[in-house]
Short mmCIF file of C-alpha atoms in Angstrom, two decimals:
data_model
loop_
_atom_site.label_atom_id
_atom_site.label_comp_id
_atom_site.label_asym_id
_atom_site.label_seq_id
_atom_site.Cartn_x
_atom_site.Cartn_y
_atom_site.Cartn_z
CA UNK A 1230 -0.01 0.00 -0.01
CA UNK A 1231 1.45 3.30 -1.08
CA UNK A 1232 1.82 6.11 1.39
CA UNK A 1233 -0.41 9.14 0.93
CA UNK A 1234 1.56 12.17 -0.18
CA UNK A 1235 0.90 15.64 1.27
CA UNK A 1236 -1.41 17.76 -0.88
CA UNK A 1237 1.31 20.24 -1.81
CA UNK A 1238 3.95 17.61 -2.66
CA UNK A 1239 4.97 16.89 -6.20
CA UNK A 1240 7.37 14.13 -7.16
CA UNK A 1241 10.52 15.10 -9.02
CA UNK A 1242 10.49 14.11 -12.71
CA UNK A 1243 12.83 11.47 -14.03
CA UNK A 1244 14.72 13.97 -16.20
CA UNK A 1245 16.38 15.41 -13.13
CA UNK A 1246 14.78 18.84 -13.32
CA UNK A 1247 13.33 20.02 -9.97
CA UNK A 1248 9.93 21.63 -9.61
CA UNK A 1249 9.08 23.18 -6.23
CA UNK A 1250 5.48 24.04 -5.49
CA UNK A 1251 4.88 26.85 -2.98
CA UNK A 1252 1.79 28.50 -1.61
CA UNK A 1253 0.47 31.26 -3.88
CA UNK A 1254 -1.17 31.82 -7.23
CA UNK A 1255 0.26 30.29 -10.43
CA UNK A 1256 -0.96 30.45 -13.98
CA UNK A 1257 1.08 28.70 -16.66
CA UNK A 1258 -0.66 30.51 -19.46
CA UNK A 1259 -0.21 34.12 -18.20
CA UNK A 1260 3.10 33.39 -16.46
CA UNK A 1261 1.90 34.46 -12.99
CA UNK A 1262 3.94 32.71 -10.34
CA UNK A 1263 6.25 31.09 -12.94
CA UNK A 1264 9.93 31.96 -12.47
CA UNK A 1265 11.43 33.33 -15.63
CA UNK A 1266 8.12 34.74 -16.84
CA UNK A 1267 6.79 36.56 -13.73
CA UNK A 1268 9.18 39.35 -12.89
CA UNK A 1269 8.06 39.44 -9.28
CA UNK A 1270 9.33 35.87 -8.81
CA UNK A 1271 12.91 37.11 -9.30
CA UNK A 1272 12.77 39.31 -6.20
CA UNK A 1273 14.63 38.07 -3.19
CA UNK A 1274 15.12 39.39 0.35
CA UNK A 1275 18.75 40.05 1.31
CA UNK A 1276 20.05 41.48 4.50
CA UNK A 1277 23.22 43.45 4.18
CA UNK A 1278 24.31 45.09 7.39
CA UNK A 1279 26.10 48.43 7.04
CA UNK A 1280 29.80 48.29 7.54
CA UNK A 1281 31.33 50.78 9.96
CA UNK A 1282 32.63 53.26 7.36
CA UNK A 1283 29.29 53.51 5.49
CA UNK A 1284 27.35 53.92 8.73
CA UNK A 1285 29.71 56.68 9.83
CA UNK A 1286 29.67 58.44 6.43
CA UNK A 1287 25.85 58.31 6.29
CA UNK A 1288 25.50 59.59 9.86
CA UNK A 1289 28.05 62.42 9.25
CA UNK A 1290 26.76 63.57 5.82
CA UNK A 1291 23.02 63.05 5.87
CA UNK A 1292 20.74 65.08 8.14
CA UNK A 1293 17.84 62.62 7.89
CA UNK A 1294 20.01 59.64 8.82
CA UNK A 1295 21.46 61.52 11.82
CA UNK A 1296 18.02 62.50 12.97
CA UNK A 1297 16.77 58.90 12.80
CA UNK A 1298 19.72 57.76 14.94
CA UNK A 1299 19.74 60.62 17.44
CA UNK A 1300 16.16 61.70 18.05
CA UNK A 1301 14.79 58.79 20.15
CA UNK A 1302 17.85 58.72 22.54
CA UNK A 1303 17.79 62.52 22.93
CA UNK A 1304 14.11 62.45 23.79
CA UNK A 1305 14.63 59.40 25.95
CA UNK A 1306 17.00 61.16 28.35
CA UNK A 1307 15.60 64.68 28.06
CA UNK A 1308 13.36 64.56 31.15
CA UNK A 1309 15.71 62.00 32.72
CA UNK A 1310 14.58 59.87 35.75
CA UNK A 1311 13.29 60.26 39.26
CA UNK A 1312 14.09 57.99 42.15
CA UNK A 1313 11.72 56.13 44.44
CA UNK A 1314 11.99 55.16 48.07
CA UNK A 1315 15.22 57.10 48.75
CA UNK A 1316 16.08 59.33 51.72
CA UNK A 1317 16.71 62.87 50.64
CA UNK A 1318 20.23 62.80 51.94
CA UNK A 1319 21.02 59.59 50.05
CA UNK A 1320 19.36 60.94 46.89
CA UNK A 1321 21.49 64.07 47.15
CA UNK A 1322 24.70 62.00 47.44
CA UNK A 1323 23.55 59.76 44.53
CA UNK A 1324 23.00 62.83 42.32
CA UNK A 1325 26.53 64.04 43.19
CA UNK A 1326 27.91 60.68 41.87
CA UNK A 1327 25.72 60.97 38.74
CA UNK A 1328 27.09 64.44 38.03
CA UNK A 1329 30.65 63.30 38.61
CA UNK A 1330 30.27 60.40 36.18
CA UNK A 1331 28.37 62.61 33.71
CA UNK A 1332 25.91 59.67 33.58
CA UNK A 1333 23.21 61.31 31.53
CA UNK A 1334 25.56 62.23 28.71
CA UNK A 1335 27.26 58.80 28.83
CA UNK A 1336 23.91 57.02 28.57
CA UNK A 1337 22.89 59.26 25.63
CA UNK A 1338 26.21 58.67 23.81
CA UNK A 1339 26.10 54.89 24.35
CA UNK A 1340 22.46 54.74 23.20
CA UNK A 1341 23.24 56.74 20.05
CA UNK A 1342 26.27 54.59 19.32
CA UNK A 1343 24.26 51.37 19.72
CA UNK A 1344 21.68 52.66 17.22
CA UNK A 1345 24.36 53.83 14.73
CA UNK A 1346 26.64 50.72 14.89
CA UNK A 1347 24.33 48.02 16.22
CA UNK A 1348 25.78 47.84 19.74
CA UNK A 1349 27.95 49.63 22.23
CA UNK A 1350 29.29 49.32 25.76
CA UNK A 1351 30.26 51.46 28.69
CA UNK A 1352 33.45 50.19 30.32
CA UNK A 1353 32.94 50.77 34.03
CA UNK A 1354 36.15 51.63 35.80
CA UNK A 1355 36.09 50.41 39.40
CA UNK A 1356 38.36 51.29 42.32
CA UNK A 1357 38.61 47.90 43.97
CA UNK A 1358 40.88 45.66 46.06
CA UNK A 1359 43.10 43.79 43.69
CA UNK A 1360 45.63 41.09 44.43
CA UNK A 1361 48.25 41.01 41.69
CA UNK A 1362 48.29 42.63 38.25
CA UNK A 1363 45.52 45.23 37.77
CA UNK A 1364 45.36 44.57 34.02
CA UNK A 1365 44.82 40.86 34.65
CA UNK A 1366 42.10 41.66 37.17
CA UNK A 1367 40.05 43.27 34.37
CA UNK A 1368 39.49 39.80 32.88
CA UNK A 1369 37.82 38.63 36.05
CA UNK A 1370 34.36 39.30 37.46
CA UNK A 1371 33.87 42.31 39.69
CA UNK A 1372 33.70 41.32 43.33
CA UNK A 1373 30.61 43.03 44.74
CA UNK A 1374 32.11 43.18 48.19
CA UNK A 1375 35.45 44.71 47.08
CA UNK A 1376 34.17 47.88 45.35
CA UNK A 1377 35.47 51.15 46.79
CA UNK A 1378 34.08 53.50 44.19
CA UNK A 1379 32.99 53.86 40.56
CA UNK A 1380 35.67 55.98 38.93
CA UNK A 1381 34.51 56.56 35.34
CA UNK A 1382 32.51 55.31 32.40
CA UNK A 1383 34.15 54.99 28.96
CA UNK A 1384 32.22 54.61 25.75
CA UNK A 1385 33.23 51.76 23.32
CA UNK A 1386 31.37 50.87 20.16
CA UNK A 1387 30.81 47.29 19.07
CA UNK A 1388 33.83 47.35 16.78
CA UNK A 1389 36.00 48.07 19.86
CA UNK A 1390 34.50 45.11 21.82
CA UNK A 1391 35.32 41.83 20.10
CA UNK A 1392 33.88 38.61 21.49
CA UNK A 1393 36.43 36.59 23.49
CA UNK A 1394 35.11 33.28 22.09
CA UNK A 1395 33.61 31.76 25.29
CA UNK A 1396 29.84 32.19 25.46
CA UNK A 1397 27.87 31.98 28.73
CA UNK A 1398 25.88 28.72 28.78
CA UNK A 1399 24.31 29.07 32.21
CA UNK A 1400 20.57 29.43 31.62
CA UNK A 1401 20.10 31.27 34.94
CA UNK A 1402 22.72 33.88 34.13
CA UNK A 1403 21.71 37.29 32.92
CA UNK A 1404 24.60 36.96 30.51
CA UNK A 1405 23.29 33.73 28.92
CA UNK A 1406 24.08 33.52 25.22
CA UNK A 1407 26.56 36.40 25.37
CA UNK A 1408 30.35 36.49 25.51
CA UNK A 1409 32.03 35.86 28.89
CA UNK A 1410 34.84 38.28 27.96
CA UNK A 1411 35.51 40.96 25.35
CA UNK A 1412 38.82 41.94 23.72
CA UNK A 1413 38.87 45.74 23.80
CA UNK A 1414 40.57 47.13 20.72
CA UNK A 1415 40.25 50.91 20.99
CA UNK A 1416 40.08 52.93 17.81
CA UNK A 1417 41.07 56.21 19.43
CA UNK A 1418 44.84 56.01 18.71
CA UNK A 1419 45.36 53.62 21.56
CA UNK A 1420 47.43 50.56 20.74
CA UNK A 1421 46.88 48.56 23.91
CA UNK A 1422 44.34 45.71 23.92
CA UNK A 1423 42.60 44.61 27.08
CA UNK A 1424 40.70 41.51 28.06
CA UNK A 1425 37.50 42.62 29.84
CA UNK A 1426 35.09 40.45 31.85
CA UNK A 1427 31.45 41.03 30.86
CA UNK A 1428 30.60 42.38 34.31
CA UNK A 1429 32.84 45.36 33.47
CA UNK A 1430 31.03 46.16 30.23
CA UNK A 1431 27.53 47.72 30.38
CA UNK A 1432 26.00 46.53 27.05
CA UNK A 1433 23.67 48.65 24.88
CA UNK A 1434 21.84 46.82 22.14
CA UNK A 1435 20.98 48.07 18.66
CA UNK A 1436 18.34 46.87 16.19
CA UNK A 1437 17.50 43.33 17.10
CA UNK A 1438 18.63 40.53 14.81
CA UNK A 1439 17.45 36.89 14.53
CA UNK A 1440 19.60 34.52 16.57
CA UNK A 1441 21.74 33.19 13.78
CA UNK A 1442 22.35 36.66 12.30
CA UNK A 1443 23.18 37.84 15.83
CA UNK A 1444 25.78 35.12 16.28
CA UNK A 1445 27.25 35.72 12.84
CA UNK A 1446 27.54 39.43 13.77
CA UNK A 1447 29.87 38.57 16.69
CA UNK A 1448 26.98 38.66 19.16
CA UNK A 1449 25.97 42.18 18.36
CA UNK A 1450 22.84 43.62 16.85
CA UNK A 1451 22.35 45.71 13.70
CA UNK A 1452 22.40 49.42 12.95
CA UNK A 1453 18.98 51.15 12.75
CA UNK A 1454 20.16 52.49 9.32
CA UNK A 1455 20.65 49.14 7.68
CA UNK A 1456 17.03 48.54 6.83
CA UNK A 1457 16.38 52.12 5.65
CA UNK A 1458 19.60 52.77 3.84
CA UNK A 1459 18.05 52.30 0.38
CA UNK A 1460 14.98 54.29 1.42
CA UNK A 1461 17.09 57.25 2.52
CA UNK A 1462 19.03 56.96 -0.75
CA UNK A 1463 15.81 57.03 -2.85
CA UNK A 1464 14.53 59.96 -0.78
CA UNK A 1465 17.65 62.05 -1.42
CA UNK A 1466 17.91 61.13 -5.10
CA UNK A 1467 14.28 61.94 -5.74
CA UNK A 1468 14.62 65.40 -4.29
CA UNK A 1469 17.88 65.93 -6.19
CA UNK A 1470 16.19 64.94 -9.45
CA UNK A 1471 13.28 67.27 -8.65
CA UNK A 1472 15.75 70.13 -8.16
CA UNK A 1473 17.38 69.37 -11.50
CA UNK A 1474 13.97 69.47 -13.15
CA UNK A 1475 13.46 72.98 -11.82
CA UNK A 1476 16.71 74.10 -13.45
CA UNK A 1477 15.34 72.90 -16.79
CA UNK A 1478 11.79 74.03 -16.11
CA UNK A 1479 12.04 76.95 -18.53
CA UNK A 1480 14.23 76.57 -21.63
CA UNK A 1481 14.97 79.22 -24.28
CA UNK A 1482 14.40 78.14 -27.88
CA UNK A 1483 16.05 80.12 -30.71
CA UNK A 1484 15.30 79.56 -34.39
CA UNK A 1485 18.02 80.91 -36.71
CA UNK A 1486 17.67 81.20 -40.47
CA UNK A 1487 19.93 78.85 -42.46
CA UNK A 1488 21.31 77.37 -39.17
CA UNK A 1489 22.35 74.02 -40.61
CA UNK A 1490 23.82 75.70 -43.75
CA UNK A 1491 26.04 77.84 -41.56
CA UNK A 1492 27.23 74.85 -39.54
CA UNK A 1493 27.94 72.90 -42.70
CA UNK A 1494 30.01 75.78 -44.05
CA UNK A 1495 32.02 75.93 -40.86
CA UNK A 1496 30.48 79.13 -39.54
CA UNK A 1497 29.90 77.83 -36.01
CA UNK A 1498 31.45 81.08 -34.67
CA UNK A 1499 28.67 83.12 -36.27
CA UNK A 1500 26.11 80.92 -34.51
CA UNK A 1501 27.85 81.31 -31.14
CA UNK A 1502 28.23 85.01 -31.57
CA UNK A 1503 24.54 85.40 -32.40
CA UNK A 1504 23.50 83.39 -29.28
CA UNK A 1505 25.88 85.50 -27.11
CA UNK A 1506 24.33 88.70 -28.51
CA UNK A 1507 20.80 87.50 -27.71
CA UNK A 1508 21.93 86.57 -24.21
CA UNK A 1509 23.50 90.01 -23.72
CA UNK A 1510 20.35 91.78 -25.01
CA UNK A 1511 18.22 89.89 -22.47
CA UNK A 1512 20.63 90.82 -19.71
CA UNK A 1513 21.05 94.51 -20.57
CA UNK A 1514 17.77 95.67 -22.07
CA UNK A 1515 15.58 92.77 -21.10
CA UNK A 1516 14.43 92.22 -24.68
CA UNK A 1517 15.58 90.31 -27.76
CA UNK A 1518 16.05 91.91 -31.18
CA UNK A 1519 15.53 89.41 -33.94
CA UNK A 1520 16.49 89.38 -37.61
CA UNK A 1521 14.22 88.40 -40.44
CA UNK A 1522 13.52 84.65 -40.23
CA UNK A 1523 14.58 84.33 -36.54
CA UNK A 1524 12.33 83.28 -33.69
CA UNK A 1525 12.80 83.31 -29.94
CA UNK A 1526 10.55 81.66 -27.33
CA UNK A 1527 10.58 79.86 -23.97
CA UNK A 1528 9.40 76.28 -23.50
CA UNK A 1529 8.24 75.09 -20.07
CA UNK A 1530 8.18 71.52 -18.84
CA UNK A 1531 5.20 70.16 -16.98
CA UNK A 1532 5.78 69.12 -13.32
CA UNK A 1533 2.37 67.46 -12.97
CA UNK A 1534 2.51 64.46 -10.71
CA UNK A 1535 5.94 65.20 -9.21
CA UNK A 1536 4.42 66.40 -5.91
CA UNK A 1537 2.40 63.22 -5.58
CA UNK A 1538 5.43 61.07 -6.20
CA UNK A 1539 7.52 62.99 -3.61
CA UNK A 1540 4.66 62.63 -1.08
CA UNK A 1541 4.67 58.86 -1.54
CA UNK A 1542 8.44 58.81 -1.04
CA UNK A 1543 8.08 60.95 2.10
CA UNK A 1544 5.46 58.57 3.49
CA UNK A 1545 7.72 55.62 2.87
CA UNK A 1546 10.56 57.28 4.70
CA UNK A 1547 8.36 58.28 7.63
CA UNK A 1548 7.01 54.73 7.95
CA UNK A 1549 10.53 53.22 7.91
CA UNK A 1550 12.04 55.76 10.33
CA UNK A 1551 9.60 55.20 13.24
CA UNK A 1552 9.51 58.97 13.76
CA UNK A 1553 6.43 61.28 13.33
CA UNK A 1554 6.33 63.26 10.13
CA UNK A 1555 6.46 66.51 12.08
CA UNK A 1556 9.74 65.52 13.71
CA UNK A 1557 11.43 63.75 10.85
CA UNK A 1558 10.61 66.29 8.09
CA UNK A 1559 9.89 69.32 10.23
CA UNK A 1560 6.42 69.75 8.79
CA UNK A 1561 3.49 71.28 10.59
CA UNK A 1562 0.43 69.09 11.24
CA UNK A 1563 -1.93 69.12 8.29
CA UNK A 1564 -5.69 68.79 8.12
CA UNK A 1565 -8.66 70.60 9.64
CA UNK A 1566 -8.13 71.12 13.36
CA UNK A 1567 -4.92 69.10 13.31
CA UNK A 1568 -2.60 69.73 16.31
CA UNK A 1569 -0.29 66.76 16.09
CA UNK A 1570 -0.98 65.81 19.72
CA UNK A 1571 -2.22 62.33 18.92
CA UNK A 1572 0.84 61.57 16.76
CA UNK A 1573 3.13 63.04 19.36
CA UNK A 1574 1.58 61.01 22.15
CA UNK A 1575 2.02 57.80 20.20
CA UNK A 1576 5.61 58.76 19.53
CA UNK A 1577 6.22 59.38 23.25
CA UNK A 1578 4.76 55.98 24.02
CA UNK A 1579 7.27 54.48 21.56
CA UNK A 1580 10.10 56.33 23.33
CA UNK A 1581 8.95 55.06 26.72
CA UNK A 1582 9.02 51.52 25.35
CA UNK A 1583 12.54 52.10 24.05
CA UNK A 1584 13.59 53.43 27.42
CA UNK A 1585 12.42 50.27 29.11
CA UNK A 1586 13.96 47.87 26.57
CA UNK A 1587 17.24 49.68 25.90
CA UNK A 1588 18.44 51.68 28.94
CA UNK A 1589 16.69 50.41 32.04
CA UNK A 1590 18.97 47.38 32.42
CA UNK A 1591 22.13 49.41 31.88
CA UNK A 1592 21.02 51.96 34.41
CA UNK A 1593 20.09 49.22 36.92
CA UNK A 1594 23.58 47.79 36.64
CA UNK A 1595 25.31 51.17 37.06
CA UNK A 1596 23.20 52.14 40.09
CA UNK A 1597 23.93 48.74 41.64
CA UNK A 1598 27.71 49.32 41.39
CA UNK A 1599 27.36 52.84 42.77
CA UNK A 1600 25.37 51.66 45.82
CA UNK A 1601 27.71 48.70 46.45
CA UNK A 1602 30.66 51.04 46.56
CA UNK A 1603 32.00 51.56 50.08
CA UNK A 1604 32.50 55.27 49.25
CA UNK A 1605 29.05 55.40 47.69
CA UNK A 1606 25.82 57.08 48.89
CA UNK A 1607 24.88 54.17 51.20
CA UNK A 1608 28.44 52.99 52.11
CA UNK A 1609 28.18 49.72 50.26
CA UNK A 1610 24.60 48.74 51.16
CA UNK A 1611 22.07 48.44 48.34
CA UNK A 1612 18.72 49.98 49.32
CA UNK A 1613 16.11 47.21 49.30
CA UNK A 1614 13.22 49.33 48.06
CA UNK A 1615 15.27 51.44 45.62
CA UNK A 1616 13.79 52.05 42.23
CA UNK A 1617 13.55 54.68 39.52
CA UNK A 1618 11.11 55.63 36.85
CA UNK A 1619 11.49 57.64 33.62
CA UNK A 1620 9.88 61.03 33.79
CA UNK A 1621 7.06 61.13 31.19
CA UNK A 1622 7.81 63.14 28.06
CA UNK A 1623 4.29 64.36 27.72
CA UNK A 1624 4.10 67.42 29.96
CA UNK A 1625 0.81 69.15 30.89
CA UNK A 1626 0.23 72.70 29.83
CA UNK A 1627 -0.24 75.41 32.56
CA UNK A 1628 -3.99 75.18 31.92
CA UNK A 1629 -4.01 71.42 32.35
CA UNK A 1630 -1.99 71.69 35.59
CA UNK A 1631 -4.33 74.32 37.01
CA UNK A 1632 -7.37 72.16 36.24
CA UNK A 1633 -5.70 69.06 37.76
CA UNK A 1634 -4.78 70.89 40.95
CA UNK A 1635 -8.30 72.31 41.17
CA UNK A 1636 -9.82 68.84 40.86
CA UNK A 1637 -7.46 67.52 43.57
CA UNK A 1638 -8.33 70.45 45.83
CA UNK A 1639 -12.05 69.70 45.45
CA UNK A 1640 -11.43 66.06 46.51
CA UNK A 1641 -9.28 67.17 49.44
CA UNK A 1642 -12.05 69.48 50.55
CA UNK A 1643 -14.49 66.55 50.67
CA UNK A 1644 -11.97 64.34 52.58
CA UNK A 1645 -11.30 67.08 55.18
CA UNK A 1646 -14.99 67.82 55.65
CA UNK A 1647 -15.69 64.15 56.34
CA UNK A 1648 -12.69 63.74 58.70
CA UNK A 1649 -10.77 61.44 56.31
CA UNK A 1650 -7.76 63.84 56.15
CA UNK A 1651 -6.39 66.65 58.30
CA UNK A 1652 -5.59 70.03 56.68
CA UNK A 1653 -1.93 69.57 57.81
CA UNK A 1654 -1.73 66.24 55.97
CA UNK A 1655 -3.08 67.76 52.80
CA UNK A 1656 -0.66 70.71 53.02
CA UNK A 1657 2.39 68.46 53.56
CA UNK A 1658 1.28 65.99 50.93
CA UNK A 1659 0.61 68.55 48.18
CA UNK A 1660 3.45 71.01 48.73
CA UNK A 1661 5.91 69.29 51.14
CA UNK A 1662 8.24 68.18 48.29
CA UNK A 1663 9.89 69.83 45.33
CA UNK A 1664 6.55 70.70 43.77
CA UNK A 1665 2.82 69.83 43.66
CA UNK A 1666 2.06 66.13 44.30
CA UNK A 1667 -1.10 64.13 44.01
CA UNK A 1668 0.16 61.46 46.41
CA UNK A 1669 -1.38 61.75 49.89
CA UNK A 1670 0.72 61.04 53.01
CA UNK A 1671 -1.39 59.97 56.00
CA UNK A 1672 -0.17 60.12 59.59
CA UNK A 1673 -0.30 56.50 60.59
CA UNK A 1674 -0.65 57.17 64.37
CA UNK A 1675 -3.72 59.39 63.70
CA UNK A 1676 -5.13 56.71 61.41
CA UNK A 1677 -4.70 53.99 64.07
CA UNK A 1678 -6.40 56.19 66.72
CA UNK A 1679 -9.30 56.87 64.38
CA UNK A 1680 -9.71 53.13 63.62
CA UNK A 1681 -9.52 52.24 67.33
CA UNK A 1682 -12.36 54.65 68.09
CA UNK A 1683 -14.54 52.92 65.54
CA UNK A 1684 -13.24 49.43 65.71
CA UNK A 1685 -15.15 47.92 68.65
CA UNK A 1686 -18.02 46.66 66.62
CA UNK A 1687 -16.02 45.88 63.49
CA UNK A 1688 -13.22 43.81 65.19
CA UNK A 1689 -14.43 42.77 68.70
CA UNK A 1690 -18.05 41.73 68.16
CA UNK A 1691 -18.12 37.98 67.52
CA UNK A 1692 -19.39 36.97 64.13
CA UNK A 1693 -21.13 33.77 63.34
CA UNK A 1694 -18.52 32.87 60.80
CA UNK A 1695 -15.63 34.90 62.23
CA UNK A 1696 -14.54 38.34 61.17
CA UNK A 1697 -12.96 39.12 57.84
CA UNK A 1698 -9.38 38.97 59.17
CA UNK A 1699 -10.01 35.47 60.66
CA UNK A 1700 -10.91 34.32 57.21
CA UNK A 1701 -7.88 35.87 55.62
CA UNK A 1702 -5.32 34.56 58.11
CA UNK A 1703 -6.84 31.43 59.62
CA UNK A 1704 -7.71 33.20 62.88
CA UNK A 1705 -4.04 34.07 63.69
CA UNK A 1706 -4.24 37.72 62.65
CA UNK A 1707 -5.05 39.99 65.59
CA UNK A 1708 -5.82 43.64 65.95
CA UNK A 1709 -2.38 44.25 67.40
CA UNK A 1710 -0.85 42.87 64.16
CA UNK A 1711 -3.05 45.20 62.13
CA UNK A 1712 -1.77 48.16 64.10
CA UNK A 1713 1.78 47.00 63.63
CA UNK A 1714 1.29 47.02 59.88
CA UNK A 1715 0.44 50.72 59.95
CA UNK A 1716 3.18 51.60 62.43
CA UNK A 1717 6.02 49.53 60.97
CA UNK A 1718 8.49 52.04 62.44
CA UNK A 1719 7.23 54.72 60.04
CA UNK A 1720 5.52 57.98 60.91
CA UNK A 1721 3.36 58.09 57.80
CA UNK A 1722 2.00 56.06 54.94
CA UNK A 1723 1.62 57.15 51.36
CA UNK A 1724 -1.73 56.57 49.71
CA UNK A 1725 -2.31 57.32 46.04
CA UNK A 1726 -5.68 59.13 45.79
CA UNK A 1727 -5.43 60.19 42.19
#
């Protein structure tokens, strides 16, 4: 019994010629889908990453390419970050370290370099306890308990960080699938090579590549310009061609009597002299004097359809760049009532996503080294609740701020009138920091006293099935434990009442 073949399988003919059937339309009569007859069948997809010199030339010479590379990183660090759960004194000392390291600029430069080349790294120079040769120590992992201070951050592009050959195979390691060490080959007139452990290199990734392409690219990503190189080229050539058309938009046509006869007789000089005279007449008296049998006129070329073609090319470039049209091409929003706010909000959402995927991990690593430094803001102890968030790019107008503060004030008025909040709590919560805040800080001791005054029936009266806390904690949770949660050695609790 013969095996049933799949429905899209076709046996190879005996003559040795191979026919491959693929999904899609095919018509032998019209040639659709037939290679050699259908031109579209000859198209193939090829990925050619930009080599370093082309990427650098494109970035240096073309304003559109530079804007595509730079704009997202610049917007991504513009409003910077704000810290969470840090004492003011510790935050002040942390900001001093950030200024000393010039961290904001280093993050921006590394992010731009990663987008331009496909990857970059910040070499973190650590003051640490070293036994033996300091250069040899760079090839070993940083000991978290031996850090005295973070001295500096040095930018290296992916061409300066060559894979050492050994790849991390530990699935639980954050470095899984990446080189254990890098050979640093500086391109800034420095001859010395160094072997760096991956813990000393803060990686920044570029345009993500499939796994096999990533490995073939020495474990680095691709430039953001690789995919749109041809699109940028078409954009520039189209506008250059349009400019050339304008130069030839209006052409002077001169008809001379017996022109070919003069040329045949070798009187080209007479023809040139006549043309020069006409040119001089136009320049001096703004008119042309013609002889009998001569004619002079201007011919204009039609530019119909050019604008539509350029608009299509613009749209293709905008779609490929990932930037709004107003930012990439500097155009004002078009359309009735168009403000560009919707497009800008979507772009800011994209930037926020890039912040999380590209620079949160590098910042986490750098802050961890700073806090673990014995000379750092916390003398070598990492704050358990430390965190940071990126400040939103979308900022409210003064009118929006005033309305928001008014709405919060109306809510506070209701809370105060009903005894939920004290006026002092509201004042400290709203204006006790660097500016207006919607977060409400409640005095925990006052809250406990208020609950105790009204808790007799809620927590002491026996219930047929036990009170709600008995159900939640198997009867082991007592009122004293509830009070301890609010106290917890803190004088206040923050409640978000937005």
